[in-house]
XYZ file of C-alpha atoms in Angstrom:
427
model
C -18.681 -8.164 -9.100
C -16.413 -8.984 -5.933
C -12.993 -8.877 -6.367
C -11.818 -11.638 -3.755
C -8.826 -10.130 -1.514
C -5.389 -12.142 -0.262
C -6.255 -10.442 3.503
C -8.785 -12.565 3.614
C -7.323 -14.985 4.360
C -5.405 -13.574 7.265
C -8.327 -12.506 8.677
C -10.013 -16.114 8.367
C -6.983 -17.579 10.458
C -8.085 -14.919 13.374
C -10.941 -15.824 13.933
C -11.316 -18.242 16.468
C -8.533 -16.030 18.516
C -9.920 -13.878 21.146
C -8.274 -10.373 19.874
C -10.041 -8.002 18.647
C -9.239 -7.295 14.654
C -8.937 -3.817 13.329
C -8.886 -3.277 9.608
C -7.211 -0.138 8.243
C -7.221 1.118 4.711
C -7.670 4.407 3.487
C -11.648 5.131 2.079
C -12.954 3.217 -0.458
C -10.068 0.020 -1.085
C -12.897 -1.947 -0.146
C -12.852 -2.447 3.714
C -16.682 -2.648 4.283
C -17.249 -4.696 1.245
C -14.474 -7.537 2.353
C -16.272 -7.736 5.659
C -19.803 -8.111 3.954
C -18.729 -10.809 1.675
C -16.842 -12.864 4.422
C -19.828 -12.686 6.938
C -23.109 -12.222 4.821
C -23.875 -16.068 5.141
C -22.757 -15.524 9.365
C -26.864 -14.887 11.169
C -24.971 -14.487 14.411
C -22.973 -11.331 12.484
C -24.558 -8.132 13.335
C -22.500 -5.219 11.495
C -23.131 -1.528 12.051
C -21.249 1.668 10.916
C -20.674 4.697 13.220
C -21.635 6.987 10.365
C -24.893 6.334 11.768
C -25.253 8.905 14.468
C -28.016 7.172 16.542
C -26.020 4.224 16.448
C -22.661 6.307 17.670
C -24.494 8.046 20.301
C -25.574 5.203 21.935
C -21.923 3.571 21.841
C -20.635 6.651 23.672
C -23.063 7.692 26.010
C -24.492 4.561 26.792
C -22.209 1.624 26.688
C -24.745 -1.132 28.751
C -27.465 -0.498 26.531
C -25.120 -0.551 22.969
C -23.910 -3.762 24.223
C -27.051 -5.374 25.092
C -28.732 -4.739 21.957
C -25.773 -4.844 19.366
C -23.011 -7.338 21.120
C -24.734 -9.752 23.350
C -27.226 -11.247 20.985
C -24.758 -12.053 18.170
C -21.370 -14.082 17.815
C -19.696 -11.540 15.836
C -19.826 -7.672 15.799
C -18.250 -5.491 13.356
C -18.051 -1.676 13.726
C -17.251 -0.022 10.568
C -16.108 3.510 10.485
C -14.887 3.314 13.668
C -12.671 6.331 13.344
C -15.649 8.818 14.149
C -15.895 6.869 17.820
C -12.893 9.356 19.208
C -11.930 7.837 22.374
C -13.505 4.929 21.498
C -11.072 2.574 22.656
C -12.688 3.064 26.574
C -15.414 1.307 25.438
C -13.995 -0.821 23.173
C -12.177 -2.371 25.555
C -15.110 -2.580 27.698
C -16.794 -5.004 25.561
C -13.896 -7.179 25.393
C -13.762 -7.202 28.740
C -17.338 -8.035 29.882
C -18.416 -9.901 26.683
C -15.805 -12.756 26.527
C -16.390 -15.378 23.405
C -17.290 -12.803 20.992
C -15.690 -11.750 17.952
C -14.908 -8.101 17.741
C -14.051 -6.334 14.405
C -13.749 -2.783 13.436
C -12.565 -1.058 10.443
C -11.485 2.881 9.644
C -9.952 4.617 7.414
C -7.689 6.784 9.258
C -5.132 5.676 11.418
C -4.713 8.810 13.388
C -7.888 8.209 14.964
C -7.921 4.145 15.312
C -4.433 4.050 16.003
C -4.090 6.699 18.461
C -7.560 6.521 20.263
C -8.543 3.582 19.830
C -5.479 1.262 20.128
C -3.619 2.953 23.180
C -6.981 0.898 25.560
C -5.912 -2.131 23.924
C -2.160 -3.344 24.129
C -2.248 -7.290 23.733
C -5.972 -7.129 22.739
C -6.183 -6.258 19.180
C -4.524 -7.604 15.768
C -3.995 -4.590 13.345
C -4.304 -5.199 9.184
C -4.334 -2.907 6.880
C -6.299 -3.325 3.437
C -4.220 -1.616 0.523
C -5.838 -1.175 -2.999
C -6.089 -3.666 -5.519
C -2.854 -5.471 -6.037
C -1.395 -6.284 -9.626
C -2.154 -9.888 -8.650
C -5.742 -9.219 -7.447
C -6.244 -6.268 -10.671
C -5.793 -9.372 -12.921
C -7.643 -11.727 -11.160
C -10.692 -9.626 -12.143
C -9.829 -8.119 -15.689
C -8.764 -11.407 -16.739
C -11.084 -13.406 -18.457
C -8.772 -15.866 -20.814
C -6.996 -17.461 -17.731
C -3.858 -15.806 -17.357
C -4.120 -15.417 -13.825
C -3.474 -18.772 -13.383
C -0.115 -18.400 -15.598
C 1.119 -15.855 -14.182
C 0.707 -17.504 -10.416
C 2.927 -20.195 -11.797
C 5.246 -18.205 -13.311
C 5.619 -16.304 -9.932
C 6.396 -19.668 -8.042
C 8.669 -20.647 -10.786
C 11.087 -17.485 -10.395
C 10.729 -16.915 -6.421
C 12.037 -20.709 -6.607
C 14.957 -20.263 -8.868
C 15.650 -16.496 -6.314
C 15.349 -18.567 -3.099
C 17.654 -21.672 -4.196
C 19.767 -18.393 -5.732
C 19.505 -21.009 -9.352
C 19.992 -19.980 -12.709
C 17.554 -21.565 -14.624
C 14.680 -18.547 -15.033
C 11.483 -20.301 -17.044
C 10.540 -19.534 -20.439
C 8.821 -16.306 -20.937
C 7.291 -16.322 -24.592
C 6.839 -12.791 -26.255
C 2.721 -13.000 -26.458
C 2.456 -13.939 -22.738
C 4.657 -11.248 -22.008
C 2.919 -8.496 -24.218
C 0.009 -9.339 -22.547
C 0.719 -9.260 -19.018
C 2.516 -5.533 -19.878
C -0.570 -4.318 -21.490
C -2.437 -5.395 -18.158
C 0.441 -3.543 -16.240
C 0.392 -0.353 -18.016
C -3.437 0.187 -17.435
C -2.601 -0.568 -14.077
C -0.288 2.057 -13.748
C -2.104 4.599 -15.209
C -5.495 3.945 -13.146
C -4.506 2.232 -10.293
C -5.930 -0.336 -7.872
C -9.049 1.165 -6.314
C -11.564 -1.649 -6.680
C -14.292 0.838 -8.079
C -11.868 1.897 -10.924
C -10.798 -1.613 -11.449
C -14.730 -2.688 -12.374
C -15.232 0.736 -14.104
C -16.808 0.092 -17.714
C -14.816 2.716 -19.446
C -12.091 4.849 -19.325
C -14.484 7.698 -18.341
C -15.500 6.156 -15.796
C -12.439 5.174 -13.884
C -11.638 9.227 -14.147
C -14.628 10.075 -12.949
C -14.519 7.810 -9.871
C -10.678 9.071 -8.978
C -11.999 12.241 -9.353
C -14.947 11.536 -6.878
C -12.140 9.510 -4.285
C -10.209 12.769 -4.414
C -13.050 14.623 -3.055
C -13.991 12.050 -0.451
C -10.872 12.081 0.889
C -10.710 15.103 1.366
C -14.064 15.720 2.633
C -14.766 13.131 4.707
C -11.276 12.146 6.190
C -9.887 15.772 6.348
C -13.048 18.376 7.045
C -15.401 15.273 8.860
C -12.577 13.013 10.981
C -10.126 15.056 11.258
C -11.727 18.387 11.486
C -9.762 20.357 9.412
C -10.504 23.441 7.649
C -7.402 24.003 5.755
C -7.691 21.186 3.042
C -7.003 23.634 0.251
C -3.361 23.860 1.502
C -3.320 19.496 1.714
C -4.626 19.446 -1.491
C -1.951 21.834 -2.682
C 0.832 19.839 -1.030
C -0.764 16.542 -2.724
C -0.546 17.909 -5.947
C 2.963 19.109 -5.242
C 4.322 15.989 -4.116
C 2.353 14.160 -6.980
C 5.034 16.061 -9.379
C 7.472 14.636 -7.357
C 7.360 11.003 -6.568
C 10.254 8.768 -6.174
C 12.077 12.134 -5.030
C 13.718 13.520 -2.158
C 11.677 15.682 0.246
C 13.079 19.228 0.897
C 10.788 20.796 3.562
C 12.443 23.945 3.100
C 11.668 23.916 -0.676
C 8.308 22.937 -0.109
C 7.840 25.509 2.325
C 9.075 28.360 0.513
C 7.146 27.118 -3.213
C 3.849 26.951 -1.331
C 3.554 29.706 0.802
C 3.214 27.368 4.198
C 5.022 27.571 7.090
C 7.254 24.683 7.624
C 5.684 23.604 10.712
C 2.686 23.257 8.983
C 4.127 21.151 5.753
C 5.569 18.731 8.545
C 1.882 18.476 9.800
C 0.024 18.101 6.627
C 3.255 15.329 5.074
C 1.976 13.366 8.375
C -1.913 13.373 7.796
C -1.419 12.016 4.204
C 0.799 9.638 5.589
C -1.558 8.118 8.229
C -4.531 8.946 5.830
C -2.766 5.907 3.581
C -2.473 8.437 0.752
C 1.430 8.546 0.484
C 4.348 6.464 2.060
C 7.903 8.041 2.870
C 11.051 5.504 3.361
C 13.932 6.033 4.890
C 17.563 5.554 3.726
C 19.760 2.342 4.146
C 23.213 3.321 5.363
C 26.343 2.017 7.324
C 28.434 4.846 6.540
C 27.123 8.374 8.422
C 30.303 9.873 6.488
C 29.835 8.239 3.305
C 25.912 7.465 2.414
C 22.900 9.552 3.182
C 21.401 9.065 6.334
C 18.435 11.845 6.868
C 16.655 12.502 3.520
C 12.709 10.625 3.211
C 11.704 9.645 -0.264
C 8.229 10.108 -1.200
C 5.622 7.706 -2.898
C 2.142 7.325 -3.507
C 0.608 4.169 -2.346
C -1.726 4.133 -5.735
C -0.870 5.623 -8.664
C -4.165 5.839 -10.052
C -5.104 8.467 -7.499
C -1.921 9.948 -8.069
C -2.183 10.515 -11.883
C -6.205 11.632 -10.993
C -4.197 14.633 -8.571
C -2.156 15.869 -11.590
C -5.029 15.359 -14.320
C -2.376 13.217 -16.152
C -3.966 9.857 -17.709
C -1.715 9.560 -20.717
C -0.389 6.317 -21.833
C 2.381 5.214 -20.466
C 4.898 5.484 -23.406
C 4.293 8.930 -23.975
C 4.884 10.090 -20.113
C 7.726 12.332 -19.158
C 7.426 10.494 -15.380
C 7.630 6.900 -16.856
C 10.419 6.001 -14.851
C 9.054 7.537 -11.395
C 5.451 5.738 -12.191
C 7.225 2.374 -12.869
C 9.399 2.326 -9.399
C 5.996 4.348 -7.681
C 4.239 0.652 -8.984
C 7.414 -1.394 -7.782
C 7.374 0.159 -4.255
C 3.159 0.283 -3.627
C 2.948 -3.845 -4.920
C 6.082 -4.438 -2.097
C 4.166 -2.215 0.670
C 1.359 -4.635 -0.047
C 2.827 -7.546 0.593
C 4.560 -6.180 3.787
C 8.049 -5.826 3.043
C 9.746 -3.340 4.555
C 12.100 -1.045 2.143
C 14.289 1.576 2.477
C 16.785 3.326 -0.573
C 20.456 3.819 -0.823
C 22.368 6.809 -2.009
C 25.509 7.680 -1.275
C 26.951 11.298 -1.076
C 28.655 11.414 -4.366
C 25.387 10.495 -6.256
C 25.764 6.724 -6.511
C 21.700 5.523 -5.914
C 19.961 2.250 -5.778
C 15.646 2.585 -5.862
C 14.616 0.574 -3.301
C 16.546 -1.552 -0.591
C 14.922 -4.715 0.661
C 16.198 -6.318 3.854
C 16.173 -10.262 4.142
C 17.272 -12.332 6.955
C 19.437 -9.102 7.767
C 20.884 -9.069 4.320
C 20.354 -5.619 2.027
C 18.726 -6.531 -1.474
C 19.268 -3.896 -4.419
C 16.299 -3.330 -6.365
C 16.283 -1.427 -9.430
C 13.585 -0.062 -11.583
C 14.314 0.595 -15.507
C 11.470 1.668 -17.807
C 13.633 1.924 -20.752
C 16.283 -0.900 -20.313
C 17.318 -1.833 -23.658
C 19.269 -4.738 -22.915
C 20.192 -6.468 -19.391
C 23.030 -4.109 -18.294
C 24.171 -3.034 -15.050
C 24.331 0.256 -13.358
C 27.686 1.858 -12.060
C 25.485 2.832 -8.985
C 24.771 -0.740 -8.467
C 28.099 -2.434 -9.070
C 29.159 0.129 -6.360
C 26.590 -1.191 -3.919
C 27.335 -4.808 -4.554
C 31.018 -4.420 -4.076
C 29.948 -2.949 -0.778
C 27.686 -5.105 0.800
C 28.245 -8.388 -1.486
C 24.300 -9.043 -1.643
C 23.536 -12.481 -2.112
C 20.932 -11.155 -5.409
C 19.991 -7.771 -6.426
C 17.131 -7.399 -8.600
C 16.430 -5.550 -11.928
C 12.631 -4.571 -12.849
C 11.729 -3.527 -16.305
C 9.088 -4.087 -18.790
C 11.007 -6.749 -20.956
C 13.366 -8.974 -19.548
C 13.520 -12.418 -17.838
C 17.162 -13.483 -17.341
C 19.850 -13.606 -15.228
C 23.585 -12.503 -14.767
C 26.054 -12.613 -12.275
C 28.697 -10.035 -11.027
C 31.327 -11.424 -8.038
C 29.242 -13.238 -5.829
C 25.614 -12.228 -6.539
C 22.829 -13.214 -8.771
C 21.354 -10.489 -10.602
C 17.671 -11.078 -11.041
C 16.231 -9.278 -14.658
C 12.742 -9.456 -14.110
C 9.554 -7.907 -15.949
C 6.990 -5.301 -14.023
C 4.315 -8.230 -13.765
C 6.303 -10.380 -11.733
C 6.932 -7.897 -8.847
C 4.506 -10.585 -6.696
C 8.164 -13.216 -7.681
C 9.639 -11.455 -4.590
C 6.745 -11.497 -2.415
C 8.451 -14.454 0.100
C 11.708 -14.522 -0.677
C 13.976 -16.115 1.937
C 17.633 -16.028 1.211
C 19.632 -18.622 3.094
């Protein structure tokens, strides 16, 4: 069964624009099946995939005849797995130039490649997505069969209301709705948001298929794309970092409890970043003395695949790394939506999770898997009486209320309305 995506619709609105559209995501979050569905009604759509090595062949070594049998007779064109086209953009851009009125599209999965090769042919001539896993939003839209979904999108609107117009009034949350959603979230969690785990029939399943994305990535994106023969060592460092999300990176330490020369962690820490695998952020300071300015904390953009890298699919509530999963699921739902984040920490230990920026103002987020009541952090009473936030923001598995300290609203808001903050505007 599809699972309809929210890029979709973004992509719809480009359309009619001449720019070319490139679609990043890492492998299997369901690039080449979005394009299918939007376009398999289209008879002037012709889409091809440079895996094919007749097909890729042709494209590079003989650009006239590629585009008179595969561009000129259709409307639309899509080139999936473009990655393996290195150099490609040449070319690329040599359709758009000579084949004006058509509708170019390409998708990869490693923006090393599409970005660096591709991309640098085509400044003013391409719009850039990228396609992230499943989010919590979309999960439910397809596990849900009782009609939820349609709850929780009103419940969403409800609260981002009451945020933007910084009111008090939260809606009414009962305790069976709210058992529900978090049942829905902590399977999330643990498995994550690739689509082929999401419409897995059993638990089995959705380990064997993380199991089997492990190995593709590392196969085909690592050996195939990028041509590297030292994926034991990136697997090593995947699994190391895996132990240690929502943490501080210490190259040094990593170095020196791997066995690989520093050099080479910086390397590998960069092709699982533009593989889409894990996400660093930076920190949010005004005060070089004061705050820390240097240190990158480390996520993973799906958790699923995470937990798959460690062999850990325990339930949530018995999981030493609760808290690190909860703000790992906080952070990837925000990446999706395209909010930008950093995190705050000061040098005598004071630390807020995640810091979003809104019309140039810093929000506090917080993430608390065991909040037993709606209380407040020293760390983040410190931050609000130094930057006087307009709202901060609590996450945790319970609570929907509100509180205020000095000037700011302080948002207490369950795991399953993370998409609440999704357009935020603060006056």
């Amino acid at each position: 069964m599809y699972i309809h995506r929210e890029l979709e619709y973004k992509i719809q609105s480009c359309l009619n624009m001449p720019e070319i559209i490139a679609i990043l995501g890492a492998r299997q979050v369901g690039k080449t099946t979005l394009l299918q569905n939007m376009f398999q009604n289209n008879p002037k759509c012709k889409m091809i995939t440079f895996e094919n090595h007749d097909l890729l062949s042709l494209f590079r070594e003989d650009i006239d005849s590629f585009v008179r049998l595969y561009v000129a007779p259709y409307e639309v064109i899509i080139i999936d797995e473009f990655q393996y086209a290195f150099e490609g953009g040449k070319n690329l851009k040599f359709i758009y130039d000579t084949q004006p009125w058509k509708k170019i599209i390409i998708s990869g999965s490693s923006s090393l490649e599409l970005t660096h090769q591709a991309t640098k042919f085509l400044v003013g001539r391409i719009f850039q997505f990228q396609l992230f896993t499943l989010s919590f939003y979309e999960f439910l839209s397809f596990n849900d069969k009782i009609g939820y979904e349609n709850l929780l999108t009103k419940l969403m609107f409800d609260v981002q209301k009451c945020i933007n117009l910084l009111d008090h009034e939260l809606p009414l949350l009962t305790t069976a709705v709210a058992n529900r959603f978090s049942r829905y979230v902590d399977d999330f969690i643990i498995y994550g948001g690739f689509p082929r785990v999401a419409t897995s029939a059993n638990i089995d399943e959705k380990k064997m298929v993380l199991h089997n994305i492990i190995e593709t990535y590392l196969l085909k994106e690592i050996r195939d794309i990028l041509h590297r023969s030292d994926d034991i060592e990136i697997k090593k460092l995947s699994r190391y970092l895996a132990l240690r999300i929502a943490q501080y990176l210490q190259y040094n330490d990593i170095s020196q409890a791997l066995g690989i020369y520093h050099n080479k962690v910086l390397e590998f820490i960069n092709i699982l970043e533009k593989t889409y695998l894990i996400d660093l952020i930076e920190p949010f300071y005004s005060n070089k003395l004061l705050e820390i300015i240097k240190s990158k904390k480390v996520f993973f953009a799906d958790t699923g695949f995470r937990n798959a890298l460690i062999q850990n699919f325990q339930d949530l509530v018995l999981r030493t790394d609760k808290g690190a999963l909860c703000e790992s699921f906080v952070f990837a739902e925000l990446q999706k939506f395209g909010l930008g984040l950093k995190y705050w920490r000061t040098k005598s230990k004071a630390e807020v999770d995640l810091i979003l920026e809104v019309n140039n103002k810093p929000i506090p987020i917080e993430v608390k898997s065991k909040l037993i009541k709606p209380s407040i952090t020293k760390s983040l009473i410190s931050f609000i009486n130094k930057y006087n936030p307009p709202i901060a923001i609590i996450f945790s598995k319970d609570f929907l209320h509100m509180k205020k300290y000095n000037d700011t609203n302080i948002y207490f808001l369950p795991f399953f309305l993370v998409g609440s903050i999704k357009n935020i505007s603060i006056p």
